[in-house]
PDB file of C-alpha atoms in Angstrom:
ATOM      1  CA  MET A   1      11.554   7.808  25.097  1.00 47.00           C
ATOM      2  CA  LEU A   2       7.879   7.743  26.022  1.00 48.00           C
ATOM      3  CA  VAL A   3       5.370   8.204  23.188  1.00 47.00           C
ATOM      4  CA  PRO A   4       2.594  10.602  24.254  1.00 53.00           C
ATOM      5  CA  VAL A   5      -0.827   8.964  24.472  1.00 52.00           C
ATOM      6  CA  LEU A   6      -3.500  11.045  22.795  1.00 50.00           C
ATOM      7  CA  PRO A   7      -7.144  11.128  23.913  1.00 54.00           C
ATOM      8  CA  ALA A   8      -9.715   9.206  21.874  1.00 61.00           C
ATOM      9  CA  VAL A   9     -10.974  11.188  18.880  1.00 70.00           C
ATOM     10  CA  LEU A  10     -14.203  10.563  16.977  1.00 88.00           C
ATOM     11  CA  PHE A  11     -14.246  10.467  13.153  1.00 97.00           C
ATOM     12  CA  ASP A  12     -16.781   9.185  10.673  1.00 98.00           C
ATOM     13  CA  VAL A  13     -14.056   7.272   8.841  1.00 98.00           C
ATOM     14  CA  VAL A  14     -10.517   6.252   9.740  1.00 98.00           C
ATOM     15  CA  ILE A  15      -8.255   5.296   6.831  1.00 98.00           C
ATOM     16  CA  ILE A  16      -5.246   3.134   7.616  1.00 98.00           C
ATOM     17  CA  GLY A  17      -2.481   3.892   5.132  1.00 98.00           C
ATOM     18  CA  ALA A  18      -1.354   7.264   3.784  1.00 98.00           C
ATOM     19  CA  GLY A  19      -0.246   6.090   0.352  1.00 98.00           C
ATOM     20  CA  PRO A  20      -1.746   7.397  -2.894  1.00 98.00           C
ATOM     21  CA  VAL A  21      -4.795   5.104  -2.659  1.00 98.00           C
ATOM     22  CA  GLY A  22      -5.374   5.955   1.004  1.00 98.00           C
ATOM     23  CA  LEU A  23      -5.210   9.653   0.140  1.00 98.00           C
ATOM     24  CA  ALA A  24      -7.604   9.119  -2.786  1.00 98.00           C
ATOM     25  CA  CYS A  25     -10.060   7.427  -0.407  1.00 98.00           C
ATOM     26  CA  ALA A  26      -9.771  10.269   2.090  1.00 98.00           C
ATOM     27  CA  ILE A  27     -10.476  12.856  -0.604  1.00 98.00           C
ATOM     28  CA  GLU A  28     -13.517  11.092  -2.053  1.00 98.00           C
ATOM     29  CA  ILE A  29     -15.009  10.314   1.363  1.00 98.00           C
ATOM     30  CA  GLN A  30     -14.345  13.768   2.806  1.00 98.00           C
ATOM     31  CA  ARG A  31     -15.979  15.407  -0.198  1.00 98.00           C
ATOM     32  CA  ARG A  32     -19.182  13.560   0.675  1.00 97.00           C
ATOM     33  CA  GLY A  33     -19.383  15.271   4.033  1.00 97.00           C
ATOM     34  CA  PHE A  34     -17.680  12.723   6.282  1.00 98.00           C
ATOM     35  CA  THR A  35     -15.002  13.559   8.829  1.00 98.00           C
ATOM     36  CA  VAL A  36     -11.886  11.564   7.968  1.00 98.00           C
ATOM     37  CA  ALA A  37      -8.518  10.803   9.559  1.00 98.00           C
ATOM     38  CA  VAL A  38      -5.644   9.109   7.744  1.00 98.00           C
ATOM     39  CA  VAL A  39      -3.308   7.099   9.974  1.00 98.00           C
ATOM     40  CA  ASP A  40       0.054   5.684   8.888  1.00 98.00           C
ATOM     41  CA  LYS A  41       2.920   4.069  10.764  1.00 97.00           C
ATOM     42  CA  GLY A  42       5.376   6.017   8.603  1.00 97.00           C
ATOM     43  CA  ALA A  43       5.583   9.159   6.517  1.00 97.00           C
ATOM     44  CA  LEU A  44       3.149  10.469   3.932  1.00 98.00           C
ATOM     45  CA  VAL A  45       3.333   8.115   0.900  1.00 98.00           C
ATOM     46  CA  ASN A  46       5.946   6.163   2.830  1.00 96.00           C
ATOM     47  CA  SER A  47       6.356   3.488   0.144  1.00 95.00           C
ATOM     48  CA  ILE A  48       7.366   6.067  -2.478  1.00 97.00           C
ATOM     49  CA  ILE A  49       9.925   7.458  -0.044  1.00 96.00           C
ATOM     50  CA  GLY A  50      11.392   3.949   0.003  1.00 94.00           C
ATOM     51  CA  TYR A  51      11.688   3.768  -3.791  1.00 95.00           C
ATOM     52  CA  PRO A  52      15.138   4.172  -5.419  1.00 96.00           C
ATOM     53  CA  THR A  53      16.445   7.706  -5.832  1.00 95.00           C
ATOM     54  CA  ASN A  54      15.257   9.297  -9.090  1.00 94.00           C
ATOM     55  CA  MET A  55      13.170   6.232  -9.899  1.00 95.00           C
ATOM     56  CA  GLU A  56      10.984   6.705 -12.952  1.00 94.00           C
ATOM     57  CA  PHE A  57       7.361   5.619 -12.610  1.00 95.00           C
ATOM     58  CA  PHE A  58       6.196   3.168 -15.247  1.00 91.00           C
ATOM     59  CA  SER A  59       2.958   5.180 -15.570  1.00 93.00           C
ATOM     60  CA  THR A  60       2.295   8.520 -17.201  1.00 95.00           C
ATOM     61  CA  PRO A  61       1.275  11.346 -14.827  1.00 96.00           C
ATOM     62  CA  GLU A  62      -2.455  11.340 -15.569  1.00 97.00           C
ATOM     63  CA  LEU A  63      -2.664   7.712 -14.387  1.00 97.00           C
ATOM     64  CA  LEU A  64      -1.196   8.690 -11.011  1.00 97.00           C
ATOM     65  CA  GLU A  65      -3.548  11.602 -10.349  1.00 98.00           C
ATOM     66  CA  ILE A  66      -5.978  11.560  -7.428  1.00 98.00           C
ATOM     67  CA  GLY A  67      -8.834  13.850  -6.510  1.00 98.00           C
ATOM     68  CA  GLY A  68      -8.827  15.510  -9.921  1.00 97.00           C
ATOM     69  CA  HIS A  69      -5.600  17.385  -9.141  1.00 98.00           C
ATOM     70  CA  PRO A  70      -3.385  17.661 -12.255  1.00 97.00           C
ATOM     71  CA  PHE A  71       0.039  16.031 -11.985  1.00 97.00           C
ATOM     72  CA  VAL A  72       2.167  18.551 -13.845  1.00 95.00           C
ATOM     73  CA  THR A  73       5.592  17.410 -15.031  1.00 94.00           C
ATOM     74  CA  ALA A  74       7.898  18.097 -17.945  1.00 91.00           C
ATOM     75  CA  ASN A  75       8.689  14.396 -18.196  1.00 90.00           C
ATOM     76  CA  TYR A  76       6.716  11.781 -20.111  1.00 92.00           C
ATOM     77  CA  LYS A  77       6.921   9.604 -16.995  1.00 94.00           C
ATOM     78  CA  PRO A  78       7.400  11.343 -13.661  1.00 96.00           C
ATOM     79  CA  HIS A  79      10.171  10.580 -11.216  1.00 97.00           C
ATOM     80  CA  ARG A  80       9.938   9.562  -7.570  1.00 97.00           C
ATOM     81  CA  GLU A  81      10.717  13.052  -6.281  1.00 97.00           C
ATOM     82  CA  GLU A  82       7.949  14.570  -8.406  1.00 98.00           C
ATOM     83  CA  GLY A  83       5.502  12.016  -7.040  1.00 98.00           C
ATOM     84  CA  LEU A  84       6.459  12.842  -3.473  1.00 98.00           C
ATOM     85  CA  ASP A  85       5.923  16.535  -4.123  1.00 98.00           C
ATOM     86  CA  TYR A  86       2.605  15.949  -5.927  1.00 98.00           C
ATOM     87  CA  TYR A  87       0.978  13.806  -3.234  1.00 98.00           C
ATOM     88  CA  GLN A  88       1.994  16.047  -0.349  1.00 98.00           C
ATOM     89  CA  ARG A  89       0.635  19.080  -2.231  1.00 98.00           C
ATOM     90  CA  VAL A  90      -2.663  17.264  -2.838  1.00 98.00           C
ATOM     91  CA  ALA A  91      -2.962  16.278   0.831  1.00 98.00           C
ATOM     92  CA  ARG A  92      -2.341  19.870   1.870  1.00 98.00           C
ATOM     93  CA  ALA A  93      -4.743  21.319  -0.698  1.00 98.00           C
ATOM     94  CA  GLU A  94      -7.517  18.992   0.473  1.00 98.00           C
ATOM     95  CA  GLY A  95      -6.898  19.790   4.140  1.00 98.00           C
ATOM     96  CA  LEU A  96      -6.657  16.120   5.074  1.00 98.00           C
ATOM     97  CA  THR A  97      -6.252  15.153   8.729  1.00 98.00           C
ATOM     98  CA  LEU A  98      -3.040  13.128   8.858  1.00 98.00           C
ATOM     99  CA  ARG A  99      -1.745  11.153  11.831  1.00 98.00           C
ATOM    100  CA  LEU A 100       1.681  10.022  10.645  1.00 98.00           C
ATOM    101  CA  TYR A 101       4.233   7.837  12.424  1.00 98.00           C
ATOM    102  CA  GLU A 102       1.352   6.291  14.377  1.00 98.00           C
ATOM    103  CA  ARG A 103       1.151   2.520  14.038  1.00 97.00           C
ATOM    104  CA  VAL A 104      -2.277   0.852  14.178  1.00 98.00           C
ATOM    105  CA  THR A 105      -2.268  -2.171  16.485  1.00 97.00           C
ATOM    106  CA  GLY A 106      -5.866  -3.386  16.582  1.00 97.00           C
ATOM    107  CA  LEU A 107      -9.549  -2.805  15.980  1.00 98.00           C
ATOM    108  CA  SER A 108     -12.438  -3.463  18.356  1.00 97.00           C
ATOM    109  CA  GLY A 109     -16.138  -2.716  18.343  1.00 97.00           C
ATOM    110  CA  GLU A 110     -18.542  -2.909  15.437  1.00 95.00           C
ATOM    111  CA  GLN A 111     -19.826  -0.835  12.535  1.00 95.00           C
ATOM    112  CA  GLY A 112     -20.842   2.589  13.780  1.00 94.00           C
ATOM    113  CA  ARG A 113     -18.755   2.219  16.947  1.00 95.00           C
ATOM    114  CA  TYR A 114     -15.303   1.026  15.926  1.00 98.00           C
ATOM    115  CA  ARG A 115     -12.279   1.749  18.103  1.00 97.00           C
ATOM    116  CA  VAL A 116      -8.982   1.883  16.235  1.00 98.00           C
ATOM    117  CA  GLN A 117      -6.102   1.202  18.601  1.00 98.00           C
ATOM    118  CA  THR A 118      -2.741   2.791  17.829  1.00 97.00           C
ATOM    119  CA  GLU A 119       0.562   3.081  19.638  1.00 96.00           C
ATOM    120  CA  ARG A 120      -0.428   6.609  20.637  1.00 95.00           C
ATOM    121  CA  GLY A 121      -4.012   6.122  21.713  1.00 94.00           C
ATOM    122  CA  GLU A 122      -7.414   5.340  20.252  1.00 95.00           C
ATOM    123  CA  LEU A 123      -9.616   6.704  17.484  1.00 97.00           C
ATOM    124  CA  THR A 124     -13.317   5.962  17.270  1.00 97.00           C
ATOM    125  CA  ALA A 125     -14.961   5.687  13.868  1.00 97.00           C
ATOM    126  CA  ARG A 126     -18.162   4.603  12.195  1.00 97.00           C
ATOM    127  CA  PHE A 127     -16.233   3.043   9.309  1.00 98.00           C
ATOM    128  CA  VAL A 128     -12.650   1.964   8.587  1.00 98.00           C
ATOM    129  CA  VAL A 129     -10.776   1.740   5.277  1.00 98.00           C
ATOM    130  CA  VAL A 130      -7.562  -0.296   5.047  1.00 98.00           C
ATOM    131  CA  ALA A 131      -5.222   0.892   2.271  1.00 98.00           C
ATOM    132  CA  THR A 132      -1.901  -0.426   3.523  1.00 97.00           C
ATOM    133  CA  GLY A 133      -0.362  -1.722   0.280  1.00 94.00           C
ATOM    134  CA  PHE A 134       2.380  -4.355   0.460  1.00 92.00           C
ATOM    135  CA  TYR A 135       5.787  -2.654   0.199  1.00 91.00           C
ATOM    136  CA  ASP A 136       6.604  -2.771   3.922  1.00 88.00           C
ATOM    137  CA  VAL A 137       6.929  -6.562   4.266  1.00 93.00           C
ATOM    138  CA  PRO A 138       9.607  -8.208   2.086  1.00 96.00           C
ATOM    139  CA  VAL A 139       9.459 -11.807   0.915  1.00 96.00           C
ATOM    140  CA  MET A 140      12.251 -13.435   2.881  1.00 97.00           C
ATOM    141  CA  LEU A 141      14.800 -15.861   1.505  1.00 98.00           C
ATOM    142  CA  ASN A 142      14.766 -17.717   4.844  1.00 97.00           C
ATOM    143  CA  VAL A 143      18.434 -18.622   4.664  1.00 98.00           C
ATOM    144  CA  PRO A 144      21.265 -18.312   7.201  1.00 98.00           C
ATOM    145  CA  GLY A 145      22.832 -14.857   7.155  1.00 98.00           C
ATOM    146  CA  GLU A 146      19.828 -13.015   5.722  1.00 98.00           C
ATOM    147  CA  ASN A 147      19.798 -10.675   8.732  1.00 97.00           C
ATOM    148  CA  LEU A 148      23.444  -9.647   8.397  1.00 98.00           C
ATOM    149  CA  PRO A 149      24.024  -5.878   8.079  1.00 98.00           C
ATOM    150  CA  HIS A 150      25.283  -6.129   4.493  1.00 98.00           C
ATOM    151  CA  VAL A 151      21.990  -7.663   3.276  1.00 98.00           C
ATOM    152  CA  SER A 152      19.011  -5.514   2.294  1.00 98.00           C
ATOM    153  CA  HIS A 153      15.582  -6.095   0.781  1.00 98.00           C
ATOM    154  CA  TYR A 154      15.376  -2.485  -0.405  1.00 97.00           C
ATOM    155  CA  TYR A 155      17.574  -0.893  -3.048  1.00 97.00           C
ATOM    156  CA  LYS A 156      18.063   2.890  -2.944  1.00 96.00           C
ATOM    157  CA  GLU A 157      20.993   3.940  -5.129  1.00 97.00           C
ATOM    158  CA  PRO A 158      24.235   2.416  -6.443  1.00 98.00           C
ATOM    159  CA  TYR A 159      26.937   4.949  -5.707  1.00 97.00           C
ATOM    160  CA  GLN A 160      28.128   3.567  -2.365  1.00 97.00           C
ATOM    161  CA  HIS A 161      28.944   0.269  -4.079  1.00 98.00           C
ATOM    162  CA  ALA A 162      31.532   1.495  -6.587  1.00 98.00           C
ATOM    163  CA  GLY A 163      34.292  -1.118  -6.760  1.00 98.00           C
ATOM    164  CA  GLN A 164      32.286  -3.595  -4.650  1.00 98.00           C
ATOM    165  CA  ARG A 165      31.042  -7.055  -5.547  1.00 98.00           C
ATOM    166  CA  VAL A 166      27.255  -6.927  -5.236  1.00 98.00           C
ATOM    167  CA  LEU A 167      24.875  -9.874  -5.489  1.00 98.00           C
ATOM    168  CA  VAL A 168      21.317  -9.089  -6.627  1.00 98.00           C
ATOM    169  CA  VAL A 169      18.642 -11.737  -6.083  1.00 98.00           C
ATOM    170  CA  GLY A 170      15.481 -11.476  -8.185  1.00 97.00           C
ATOM    171  CA  ALA A 171      14.094 -11.703 -11.696  1.00 96.00           C
ATOM    172  CA  LYS A 172      11.706  -8.744 -12.021  1.00 95.00           C
ATOM    173  CA  ASN A 173      11.979  -5.028 -12.677  1.00 95.00           C
ATOM    174  CA  SER A 174      13.481  -4.020  -9.326  1.00 96.00           C
ATOM    175  CA  ALA A 175      16.306  -6.546  -9.587  1.00 97.00           C
ATOM    176  CA  ALA A 176      16.913  -5.797 -13.271  1.00 97.00           C
ATOM    177  CA  LYS A 177      17.133  -2.028 -12.742  1.00 97.00           C
ATOM    178  CA  ALA A 178      19.343  -2.427  -9.677  1.00 98.00           C
ATOM    179  CA  ALA A 179      21.801  -4.685 -11.488  1.00 98.00           C
ATOM    180  CA  LEU A 180      22.063  -2.233 -14.380  1.00 98.00           C
ATOM    181  CA  ALA A 181      22.476   0.828 -12.152  1.00 98.00           C
ATOM    182  CA  LEU A 182      25.093  -0.893  -9.985  1.00 98.00           C
ATOM    183  CA  THR A 183      27.105  -1.896 -13.028  1.00 98.00           C
ATOM    184  CA  ARG A 184      27.074   1.615 -14.464  1.00 97.00           C
ATOM    185  CA  ALA A 185      28.139   3.040 -11.091  1.00 98.00           C
ATOM    186  CA  GLY A 186      31.269   0.863 -11.050  1.00 98.00           C
ATOM    187  CA  ALA A 187      30.087  -2.131  -9.034  1.00 98.00           C
ATOM    188  CA  HIS A 188      30.662  -5.750 -10.061  1.00 98.00           C
ATOM    189  CA  ALA A 189      27.114  -7.108 -10.142  1.00 98.00           C
ATOM    190  CA  THR A 190      25.989 -10.717 -10.056  1.00 98.00           C
ATOM    191  CA  LEU A 191      22.346 -11.565 -10.696  1.00 98.00           C
ATOM    192  CA  VAL A 192      20.748 -14.687  -9.187  1.00 98.00           C
ATOM    193  CA  VAL A 193      17.481 -15.825 -10.793  1.00 98.00           C
ATOM    194  CA  ARG A 194      15.419 -18.718  -9.465  1.00 97.00           C
ATOM    195  CA  GLY A 195      13.782 -19.415 -12.831  1.00 96.00           C
ATOM    196  CA  ALA A 196      15.210 -20.325 -16.201  1.00 96.00           C
ATOM    197  CA  GLN A 197      15.013 -16.714 -17.407  1.00 95.00           C
ATOM    198  CA  LEU A 198      14.052 -13.200 -16.421  1.00 94.00           C
ATOM    199  CA  SER A 199      10.413 -12.636 -15.551  1.00 92.00           C
ATOM    200  CA  GLU A 200       8.158 -11.785 -18.483  1.00 91.00           C
ATOM    201  CA  SER A 201       7.008  -8.774 -16.460  1.00 90.00           C
ATOM    202  CA  VAL A 202      10.362  -7.010 -16.932  1.00 94.00           C
ATOM    203  CA  LYS A 203       9.636  -3.909 -19.017  1.00 93.00           C
ATOM    204  CA  TYR A 204      10.443  -4.121 -22.707  1.00 92.00           C
ATOM    205  CA  TRP A 205      13.041  -1.322 -22.581  1.00 93.00           C
ATOM    206  CA  ILE A 206      14.849  -2.834 -19.564  1.00 95.00           C
ATOM    207  CA  ARG A 207      15.047  -6.493 -20.637  1.00 96.00           C
ATOM    208  CA  PRO A 208      17.307  -6.090 -23.730  1.00 96.00           C
ATOM    209  CA  ASP A 209      19.620  -3.722 -21.853  1.00 97.00           C
ATOM    210  CA  LEU A 210      20.124  -6.248 -19.079  1.00 98.00           C
ATOM    211  CA  LEU A 211      20.463  -9.237 -21.411  1.00 97.00           C
ATOM    212  CA  ASN A 212      23.075  -7.397 -23.462  1.00 97.00           C
ATOM    213  CA  ARG A 213      25.102  -6.537 -20.343  1.00 98.00           C
ATOM    214  CA  ILE A 214      24.961 -10.191 -19.309  1.00 98.00           C
ATOM    215  CA  ALA A 215      25.979 -11.339 -22.798  1.00 97.00           C
ATOM    216  CA  GLU A 216      29.005  -9.062 -22.855  1.00 96.00           C
ATOM    217  CA  GLY A 217      30.074 -10.252 -19.402  1.00 96.00           C
ATOM    218  CA  ARG A 218      29.622  -7.005 -17.490  1.00 97.00           C
ATOM    219  CA  ILE A 219      26.945  -8.651 -15.299  1.00 98.00           C
ATOM    220  CA  ALA A 220      27.301 -12.254 -14.152  1.00 98.00           C
ATOM    221  CA  ALA A 221      24.045 -14.213 -14.088  1.00 98.00           C
ATOM    222  CA  HIS A 222      23.083 -17.530 -12.517  1.00 98.00           C
ATOM    223  CA  TYR A 223      19.735 -18.921 -13.665  1.00 98.00           C
ATOM    224  CA  GLN A 224      17.775 -21.715 -11.998  1.00 98.00           C
ATOM    225  CA  SER A 225      19.788 -20.910  -8.892  1.00 98.00           C
ATOM    226  CA  THR A 226      18.900 -20.178  -5.275  1.00 98.00           C
ATOM    227  CA  VAL A 227      20.719 -18.667  -2.312  1.00 98.00           C
ATOM    228  CA  GLN A 228      21.567 -21.211   0.371  1.00 98.00           C
ATOM    229  CA  ALA A 229      23.529 -19.130   2.877  1.00 98.00           C
ATOM    230  CA  ILE A 230      25.043 -15.670   3.240  1.00 98.00           C
ATOM    231  CA  ARG A 231      28.295 -14.871   5.049  1.00 98.00           C
ATOM    232  CA  PRO A 232      30.501 -11.777   5.185  1.00 98.00           C
ATOM    233  CA  GLY A 233      32.190 -11.601   1.791  1.00 98.00           C
ATOM    234  CA  GLU A 234      30.521 -14.585   0.148  1.00 98.00           C
ATOM    235  CA  VAL A 235      27.238 -16.301  -0.692  1.00 98.00           C
ATOM    236  CA  ASP A 236      26.502 -19.981  -1.206  1.00 98.00           C
ATOM    237  CA  LEU A 237      24.314 -20.775  -4.211  1.00 98.00           C
ATOM    238  CA  LEU A 238      22.699 -23.950  -5.453  1.00 98.00           C
ATOM    239  CA  THR A 239      22.970 -23.955  -9.245  1.00 98.00           C
ATOM    240  CA  PRO A 240      22.050 -26.524 -11.926  1.00 97.00           C
ATOM    241  CA  ASP A 241      25.714 -27.577 -11.859  1.00 96.00           C
ATOM    242  CA  GLY A 242      25.757 -28.008  -8.092  1.00 98.00           C
ATOM    243  CA  PRO A 243      26.821 -25.869  -5.101  1.00 98.00           C
ATOM    244  CA  LEU A 244      28.729 -22.688  -5.876  1.00 98.00           C
ATOM    245  CA  THR A 245      30.211 -20.018  -3.604  1.00 98.00           C
ATOM    246  CA  VAL A 246      30.478 -16.503  -5.070  1.00 98.00           C
ATOM    247  CA  ALA A 247      32.152 -13.416  -3.654  1.00 98.00           C
ATOM    248  CA  ALA A 248      29.801 -10.674  -2.451  1.00 98.00           C
ATOM    249  CA  ASP A 249      30.490  -7.566  -0.380  1.00 98.00           C
ATOM    250  CA  TYR A 250      26.802  -6.662  -0.380  1.00 98.00           C
ATOM    251  CA  VAL A 251      23.544  -8.476  -1.125  1.00 98.00           C
ATOM    252  CA  TYR A 252      20.247  -7.064  -2.393  1.00 98.00           C
ATOM    253  CA  ALA A 253      17.472  -9.629  -1.997  1.00 98.00           C
ATOM    254  CA  LEU A 254      14.856  -8.030  -4.256  1.00 98.00           C
ATOM    255  CA  THR A 255      12.450 -10.945  -4.182  1.00 96.00           C
ATOM    256  CA  GLY A 256       9.217  -9.025  -3.755  1.00 94.00           C
ATOM    257  CA  TYR A 257       6.901  -7.952  -0.957  1.00 95.00           C
ATOM    258  CA  HIS A 258       3.519  -8.925   0.462  1.00 95.00           C
ATOM    259  CA  PRO A 259       0.727  -7.408   2.579  1.00 96.00           C
ATOM    260  CA  ASP A 260       1.059  -7.260   6.338  1.00 97.00           C
ATOM    261  CA  TYR A 261      -1.110 -10.252   7.198  1.00 97.00           C
ATOM    262  CA  SER A 262      -0.459  -9.810  10.905  1.00 97.00           C
ATOM    263  CA  LEU A 263      -2.141  -6.402  10.708  1.00 98.00           C
ATOM    264  CA  LEU A 264      -5.067  -7.780   8.695  1.00 98.00           C
ATOM    265  CA  GLN A 265      -5.505 -10.457  11.332  1.00 97.00           C
ATOM    266  CA  ALA A 266      -5.379  -7.850  14.108  1.00 97.00           C
ATOM    267  CA  LEU A 267      -8.111  -5.938  12.284  1.00 98.00           C
ATOM    268  CA  GLY A 268     -10.273  -9.064  12.057  1.00 98.00           C
ATOM    269  CA  ILE A 269     -10.044  -9.368   8.254  1.00 98.00           C
ATOM    270  CA  SER A 270     -10.010 -12.973   7.068  1.00 98.00           C
ATOM    271  CA  THR A 271      -8.235 -14.380   4.004  1.00 97.00           C
ATOM    272  CA  GLN A 272      -9.427 -16.752   1.318  1.00 96.00           C
ATOM    273  CA  PRO A 273      -8.024 -20.289   0.923  1.00 96.00           C
ATOM    274  CA  ASP A 274      -6.549 -19.504  -2.489  1.00 96.00           C
ATOM    275  CA  ALA A 275      -2.968 -19.415  -3.725  1.00 96.00           C
ATOM    276  CA  ALA A 276      -2.779 -15.631  -3.287  1.00 96.00           C
ATOM    277  CA  CYS A 277      -4.162 -15.648   0.277  1.00 97.00           C
ATOM    278  CA  THR A 278      -6.542 -12.943  -0.929  1.00 97.00           C
ATOM    279  CA  PRO A 279      -8.139 -10.900   1.866  1.00 98.00           C
ATOM    280  CA  THR A 280     -11.912 -11.297   2.083  1.00 98.00           C
ATOM    281  CA  TYR A 281     -13.901  -8.455   0.517  1.00 98.00           C
ATOM    282  CA  HIS A 282     -16.956  -7.944  -1.684  1.00 98.00           C
ATOM    283  CA  PRO A 283     -15.851  -7.299  -5.291  1.00 96.00           C
ATOM    284  CA  ASP A 284     -18.521  -4.640  -5.847  1.00 97.00           C
ATOM    285  CA  THR A 285     -18.154  -2.626  -2.637  1.00 98.00           C
ATOM    286  CA  PHE A 286     -14.725  -3.627  -1.229  1.00 98.00           C
ATOM    287  CA  GLU A 287     -16.341  -4.236   2.162  1.00 98.00           C
ATOM    288  CA  THR A 288     -14.595  -7.017   4.071  1.00 98.00           C
ATOM    289  CA  ASN A 289     -16.000  -9.824   6.177  1.00 98.00           C
ATOM    290  CA  ARG A 290     -16.159  -7.268   8.980  1.00 98.00           C
ATOM    291  CA  PRO A 291     -19.138  -4.926   8.308  1.00 97.00           C
ATOM    292  CA  GLY A 292     -18.086  -1.335   7.875  1.00 98.00           C
ATOM    293  CA  VAL A 293     -14.428  -2.193   7.235  1.00 98.00           C
ATOM    294  CA  TYR A 294     -13.195  -1.822   3.647  1.00 98.00           C
ATOM    295  CA  LEU A 295     -10.068  -2.638   1.648  1.00 98.00           C
ATOM    296  CA  ALA A 296      -8.588  -0.406  -1.054  1.00 98.00           C
ATOM    297  CA  GLY A 297      -5.634  -0.616  -3.408  1.00 97.00           C
ATOM    298  CA  THR A 298      -2.908  -3.200  -3.715  1.00 96.00           C
ATOM    299  CA  VAL A 299      -3.693  -4.939  -0.428  1.00 97.00           C
ATOM    300  CA  CYS A 300      -6.804  -6.339  -2.160  1.00 97.00           C
ATOM    301  CA  GLY A 301      -4.625  -8.657  -4.258  1.00 96.00           C
ATOM    302  CA  GLY A 302      -2.990 -10.470  -1.378  1.00 96.00           C
ATOM    303  CA  LEU A 303       0.147 -12.200  -2.619  1.00 95.00           C
ATOM    304  CA  ASN A 304      -0.837 -11.310  -6.186  1.00 94.00           C
ATOM    305  CA  THR A 305       0.845  -7.933  -5.883  1.00 90.00           C
ATOM    306  CA  SER A 306       0.716  -7.251  -9.629  1.00 87.00           C
ATOM    307  CA  ARG A 307      -3.094  -7.120  -9.752  1.00 91.00           C
ATOM    308  CA  TRP A 308      -3.608  -3.633  -8.333  1.00 93.00           C
ATOM    309  CA  PHE A 309      -1.481  -0.507  -8.721  1.00 89.00           C
ATOM    310  CA  ILE A 310      -1.948   3.206  -8.117  1.00 94.00           C
ATOM    311  CA  GLU A 311      -3.444   3.423 -11.603  1.00 94.00           C
ATOM    312  CA  ASN A 312      -6.391   1.103 -10.964  1.00 95.00           C
ATOM    313  CA  GLY A 313      -6.420   1.018  -7.162  1.00 95.00           C
ATOM    314  CA  ARG A 314      -7.196   4.740  -6.946  1.00 96.00           C
ATOM    315  CA  HIS A 315     -10.625   4.005  -8.453  1.00 97.00           C
ATOM    316  CA  HIS A 316     -11.540   1.970  -5.372  1.00 98.00           C
ATOM    317  CA  ALA A 317     -11.859   5.289  -3.561  1.00 98.00           C
ATOM    318  CA  ARG A 318     -14.994   6.421  -5.366  1.00 98.00           C
ATOM    319  CA  VAL A 319     -16.664   3.011  -5.065  1.00 98.00           C
ATOM    320  CA  ILE A 320     -16.101   2.947  -1.315  1.00 98.00           C
ATOM    321  CA  ALA A 321     -17.127   6.578  -0.861  1.00 98.00           C
ATOM    322  CA  GLU A 322     -20.378   6.030  -2.730  1.00 98.00           C
ATOM    323  CA  HIS A 323     -21.163   2.910  -0.700  1.00 97.00           C
ATOM    324  CA  LEU A 324     -20.542   4.798   2.541  1.00 97.00           C
ATOM    325  CA  ALA A 325     -22.735   7.681   1.376  1.00 96.00           C
ATOM    326  CA  ALA A 326     -25.545   5.282   0.483  1.00 93.00           C
ATOM    327  CA  GLN A 327     -25.406   3.704   3.927  1.00 85.00           C
ATOM    328  CA  ALA A 328     -25.294   7.060   5.697  1.00 73.00           C
TER     329      ALA A 328
END
């Protein structure tokens, strides 16, 4: 099927990424009189769509608000579906120009005359803001069998695994919550943790629940262990006691995610020679090494994906908007 190529369109600012931080940037910049387009390779707030069904945010609603729009919910902490509804209502109320399911492939030109290449055409812009997050690129195990159809790096819900043997790889909140939900839905869960214990970042109300289920034998756990190979029906582990093969009908490799460095490279954004491969940007303005191109949100942390969240990343929007207004 041929994708229609659209004619080049001129905007003051093009924002790459239609997540909460990208939307916050669009709102703040548009309110200062700029014309703005938000481009995303997927749906509106695509990462939240990928979250588990009925997932509860760790934040209270006021910390997820953007543009001054109240996030009304009867729950102390809102659920995924409420977040999806809130952000689409905000985008509609603000009249944002959205170009969804349009992947950005490159950036040419210079400040004031940038050309944003996409799979559907080209947009010209004076400035560009990159708010692409990190949820789209999983950290791979790099083992044989990782690409088999019964292996996934994204967990949605447990119900299809009732009666199945499911291996969960990971030590943080996503892996902990998945193992618990799978067990309660009738699956036989096994947790594989590379370290000597669960990550300290596991929330205080999740950790004791998981540890108790492990202690009573409902969830099997292998610490200081790594996956060596995956085959239909079984997984090879390397444990402190040596090689071990465990039965597994399905595997969730919930080992984290990282920014799309290939996209950053295509946009001409360099990275720092630090352990986190942090993208280059000015800490006071969020402008990158490429004049007129800015970063916002979790992508700013590079591999340190726990540095920025919706709660603090949304504040990048006002900083960037004010810097753009000062230049204009």
